[in-house]
Short mmCIF file of C-alpha atoms in Angstrom, two decimals:
data_model
loop_
_atom_site.label_atom_id
_atom_site.label_comp_id
_atom_site.label_asym_id
_atom_site.label_seq_id
_atom_site.Cartn_x
_atom_site.Cartn_y
_atom_site.Cartn_z
CA MET A 1 4.86 71.51 24.04
CA VAL A 2 7.01 68.42 24.04
CA ARG A 3 6.93 66.48 20.68
CA TRP A 4 7.68 62.90 21.45
CA PRO A 5 9.12 60.69 18.68
CA SER A 6 6.84 58.19 16.94
CA VAL A 7 7.37 54.49 17.95
CA GLN A 8 7.32 52.08 15.03
CA ILE A 9 7.42 48.21 14.95
CA ALA A 10 9.73 46.96 12.25
CA PRO A 11 9.07 43.39 10.93
CA GLU A 12 12.35 42.19 12.36
CA THR A 13 11.51 43.32 15.80
CA ILE A 14 8.65 40.85 16.13
CA LEU A 15 10.28 37.85 17.78
CA PHE A 16 7.19 35.59 18.26
CA GLN A 17 3.56 36.08 17.66
CA ASP A 18 0.22 34.02 17.86
CA ASP A 19 -3.31 34.59 19.05
CA ALA A 20 -2.33 34.78 22.67
CA LEU A 21 0.92 36.89 22.85
CA VAL A 22 3.47 38.81 20.93
CA ALA A 23 7.15 39.23 21.74
CA VAL A 24 9.06 42.46 20.64
CA ASP A 25 12.64 43.22 20.45
CA LYS A 26 12.51 46.69 22.23
CA ALA A 27 14.94 49.41 21.33
CA PRO A 28 16.60 51.50 23.99
CA GLY A 29 14.72 54.61 24.91
CA VAL A 30 11.26 53.28 24.18
CA LEU A 31 8.57 52.98 26.86
CA CYS A 32 6.78 49.60 27.28
CA ASP A 33 3.49 51.07 28.50
CA ALA A 34 1.68 54.48 28.84
CA SER A 35 3.20 57.38 30.80
CA ILE A 36 1.78 60.35 32.52
CA ASP A 37 1.68 62.10 29.06
CA PRO A 38 -1.15 60.45 27.07
CA LYS A 39 0.47 61.83 23.79
CA ARG A 40 3.70 59.93 24.29
CA GLU A 41 3.81 56.79 22.00
CA HIS A 42 4.97 53.57 23.58
CA LEU A 43 5.11 49.91 22.44
CA GLY A 44 1.37 49.30 23.18
CA THR A 45 0.35 52.04 20.80
CA ALA A 46 2.92 50.88 18.10
CA LEU A 47 1.61 47.38 18.35
CA ARG A 48 -1.86 48.52 17.75
CA LYS A 49 -0.62 50.30 14.59
CA TRP A 50 1.35 47.19 13.68
CA ALA A 51 -1.72 45.20 13.97
CA GLN A 52 -3.72 47.83 12.05
CA ASN A 53 -6.31 47.57 14.79
CA PRO A 54 -6.57 50.57 17.15
CA GLY A 55 -8.71 48.78 19.56
CA ALA A 56 -6.58 45.71 19.89
CA GLU A 57 -5.41 44.66 23.33
CA PHE A 58 -1.71 44.41 23.88
CA LEU A 59 -1.11 44.01 27.68
CA PRO A 60 2.50 43.98 29.00
CA ALA A 61 3.21 40.76 30.93
CA HIS A 62 6.25 42.53 32.41
CA ARG A 63 8.19 45.63 31.74
CA LEU A 64 11.74 46.79 30.88
CA ASP A 65 13.05 50.08 32.05
CA GLN A 66 12.81 52.78 29.38
CA GLY A 67 16.61 52.59 28.71
CA THR A 68 16.83 48.77 28.61
CA SER A 69 16.61 46.95 25.24
CA GLY A 70 15.55 43.48 24.41
CA VAL A 71 12.83 40.92 24.73
CA VAL A 72 9.42 42.15 26.17
CA VAL A 73 6.14 40.06 25.96
CA PHE A 74 2.62 41.39 25.56
CA ALA A 75 -0.59 39.37 25.96
CA ARG A 76 -3.19 39.67 23.40
CA ASN A 77 -6.07 39.10 25.65
CA ARG A 78 -6.70 39.18 29.49
CA ILE A 79 -6.69 35.51 30.00
CA ALA A 80 -3.27 35.25 28.59
CA ALA A 81 -2.09 38.30 30.50
CA THR A 82 -3.20 36.82 33.74
CA ALA A 83 -1.40 33.37 33.04
CA LEU A 84 1.72 35.13 32.03
CA MET A 85 1.88 37.63 35.01
CA GLN A 86 1.37 34.71 37.20
CA GLN A 87 4.49 33.07 35.87
CA PHE A 88 6.44 36.28 36.74
CA GLN A 89 4.90 36.50 40.23
CA ASP A 90 5.72 32.81 40.78
CA ARG A 91 9.32 33.25 39.49
CA THR A 92 8.91 30.44 37.10
CA VAL A 93 10.34 32.52 34.25
CA THR A 94 13.99 32.61 33.28
CA LYS A 95 15.39 35.96 32.42
CA ARG A 96 18.71 36.47 30.88
CA TYR A 97 20.40 39.81 30.22
CA GLN A 98 23.60 41.28 29.01
CA ALA A 99 25.25 44.44 30.34
CA VAL A 100 28.35 46.50 29.71
CA ALA A 101 29.65 47.57 33.08
CA ARG A 102 32.31 50.15 33.79
CA LEU A 103 34.90 48.98 36.34
CA VAL A 104 35.41 52.09 38.57
CA ALA A 105 37.64 50.24 41.16
CA PRO A 106 40.35 47.82 41.04
CA THR A 107 38.75 44.26 40.75
CA ASP A 108 40.02 40.71 40.45
CA TRP A 109 37.43 39.97 37.87
CA SER A 110 38.34 37.55 35.14
CA VAL A 111 36.69 36.11 31.95
CA GLY A 112 34.50 33.13 32.92
CA GLN A 113 34.22 34.12 36.53
CA ARG A 114 30.83 33.93 38.30
CA VAL A 115 29.83 36.47 40.92
CA ASN A 116 26.62 36.33 43.11
CA ARG A 117 25.11 39.37 44.74
CA ARG A 118 22.42 39.04 47.42
CA SER A 119 21.00 42.04 49.27
CA TYR A 120 17.87 43.59 50.58
CA LEU A 121 16.42 46.28 48.24
CA ARG A 122 14.03 49.22 49.16
CA HIS A 123 12.44 51.26 46.30
CA ARG A 124 11.20 54.72 47.02
CA LYS A 125 10.87 57.95 45.06
CA GLY A 126 11.97 56.26 41.72
CA MET A 127 15.30 54.83 43.28
CA SER A 128 16.23 51.46 44.71
CA GLU A 129 18.94 51.00 47.31
CA GLU A 130 20.62 48.27 49.24
CA VAL A 131 19.62 48.39 52.90
CA ARG A 132 20.31 46.19 56.01
CA SER A 133 16.73 45.93 57.00
CA GLY A 134 13.34 46.81 55.86
CA GLY A 135 13.77 45.91 52.10
CA LYS A 136 12.87 42.93 49.89
CA PRO A 137 15.36 40.08 49.45
CA SER A 138 17.11 40.20 46.03
CA GLU A 139 19.56 38.06 44.25
CA SER A 140 21.47 38.25 41.05
CA ASP A 141 24.03 35.90 39.27
CA PHE A 142 26.63 37.46 36.91
CA GLU A 143 29.17 35.87 34.60
CA ILE A 144 31.99 37.83 33.19
CA LEU A 145 32.01 37.30 29.32
CA ALA A 146 34.76 39.71 28.34
CA ILE A 147 37.06 42.51 29.82
CA ASP A 148 38.42 45.26 27.64
CA GLY A 149 40.20 48.01 29.45
CA ASP A 150 37.87 49.40 32.10
CA LEU A 151 34.74 47.82 30.55
CA ALA A 152 33.41 44.49 31.19
CA LEU A 153 30.78 42.41 29.37
CA VAL A 154 28.58 40.75 31.71
CA ARG A 155 25.74 38.15 31.52
CA ALA A 156 23.29 38.79 34.21
CA LEU A 157 20.58 36.39 35.63
CA PRO A 158 18.29 37.85 38.07
CA LYS A 159 16.82 35.33 40.57
CA THR A 160 14.31 37.89 41.89
CA GLY A 161 12.63 40.64 39.96
CA ARG A 162 13.03 43.74 42.11
CA THR A 163 12.99 47.28 40.59
CA HIS A 164 16.22 48.23 39.00
CA GLN A 165 17.82 45.14 40.71
CA LEU A 166 20.65 44.48 38.11
CA ARG A 167 21.45 48.12 38.13
CA VAL A 168 21.80 48.40 41.78
CA HIS A 169 23.61 45.14 42.20
CA LEU A 170 26.30 46.05 39.68
CA ALA A 171 26.80 49.41 41.09
CA ALA A 172 27.24 47.82 44.50
CA LEU A 173 29.93 45.67 42.95
CA GLN A 174 31.83 48.85 41.71
CA ALA A 175 30.77 48.04 38.25
CA PRO A 176 27.85 50.26 37.22
CA ILE A 177 26.20 49.71 34.07
CA LEU A 178 27.64 52.11 31.29
CA GLY A 179 25.08 54.87 30.65
CA ASP A 180 23.32 54.46 34.07
CA ALA A 181 23.04 58.00 35.07
CA ARG A 182 20.93 56.91 38.30
CA TYR A 183 23.27 54.42 39.78
CA GLY A 184 26.59 55.12 38.09
CA ARG A 185 28.46 58.20 36.77
CA ALA A 186 29.63 56.92 33.61
CA SER A 187 28.22 58.86 30.60
CA ALA A 188 27.08 57.04 27.34
CA ASP A 189 24.70 57.37 24.55
CA ARG A 190 22.45 54.70 25.99
CA LEU A 191 21.97 52.50 29.13
CA TRP A 192 23.97 49.38 28.12
CA LEU A 193 21.59 46.78 29.55
CA HIS A 194 19.86 44.31 27.22
CA ALA A 195 17.37 41.58 27.83
CA ASP A 196 18.61 38.86 25.35
CA SER A 197 16.23 35.98 26.22
CA LEU A 198 13.18 34.95 28.13
CA ALA A 199 11.98 31.52 28.83
CA ILE A 200 8.35 31.13 29.86
CA ARG A 201 5.50 28.66 29.35
CA HIS A 202 3.01 29.53 26.63
CA PRO A 203 -0.13 30.86 28.38
CA THR A 204 -2.48 28.73 26.40
CA THR A 205 -0.70 25.46 25.84
CA ALA A 206 1.74 25.50 28.81
CA GLU A 207 4.60 24.43 26.22
CA PRO A 208 7.99 25.78 27.08
CA LEU A 209 8.85 28.72 24.92
CA VAL A 210 12.28 30.56 24.77
CA ILE A 211 12.33 33.87 23.08
CA ARG A 212 15.68 35.26 21.99
CA SER A 213 16.60 38.75 20.98
CA ARG A 214 18.13 39.30 17.51
CA ARG A 215 20.43 41.80 18.96
CA SER A 216 23.49 41.27 21.45
CA LEU A 217 25.99 43.37 23.13
CA ALA A 218 29.78 43.12 22.59
CA LEU A 219 33.07 44.74 23.44
CA HIS A 220 35.51 45.81 20.62
CA ASP A 221 38.54 48.22 20.72
CA GLY A 222 37.53 49.38 24.20
CA ARG A 223 33.99 50.28 23.12
CA PRO A 224 30.57 48.76 23.48
CA HIS A 225 28.74 47.72 20.44
CA ASP A 226 25.17 46.59 19.72
CA GLN A 227 25.25 43.96 17.12
CA GLN A 228 23.35 41.21 15.36
CA ALA A 229 23.09 38.12 17.69
CA SER A 230 24.69 34.91 16.52
CA ASN A 231 21.42 33.12 17.05
CA GLY A 232 19.48 35.67 15.01
#
């Protein structure tokens, strides 16, 4: 029998909360929602423990891959969930990520450079791939923040929300995300992809709301680091 670790919500991981939604600073390796194993804990179960209400609703408005860390938003009722999910569907949200990429081929990348990737993506059997036809249009913008040896710290802004989009696009640029065993070969202790901010409209008031992670990624001495964000 597999014994899954318990998922806990520390006070500092709550980035925003009110009656309509709660935003969490997700740790890498934690599931956002239920898996095929009903005994495996995820952020939803952890939030119910945090709220001390086993019957409380915490509905994910979107999801991050298990290995990805950073900002994830849960609605606290179905009306708020519908409003939030509509924003993601209409692409009116702004998602910003950081990634540590390994440069596996010679590149002319330089700090401050911006790189755009457009392609068609097809997802099947848990994998996404770029295809010439039969896929969905996808677009990502990248900005090179730092380069240290064969590692690059990249800011990533997905223009569309395809499955594994940033991971596939960086791999196609010969810069797979460090620790991405699915689309790259670089081994690491985690997937170095972090959702560092999310801009939405509040589902009840429609006021602009920018939620920022208290963590950020950095490069020092040729190694990636997860550190306290300067805005934290």
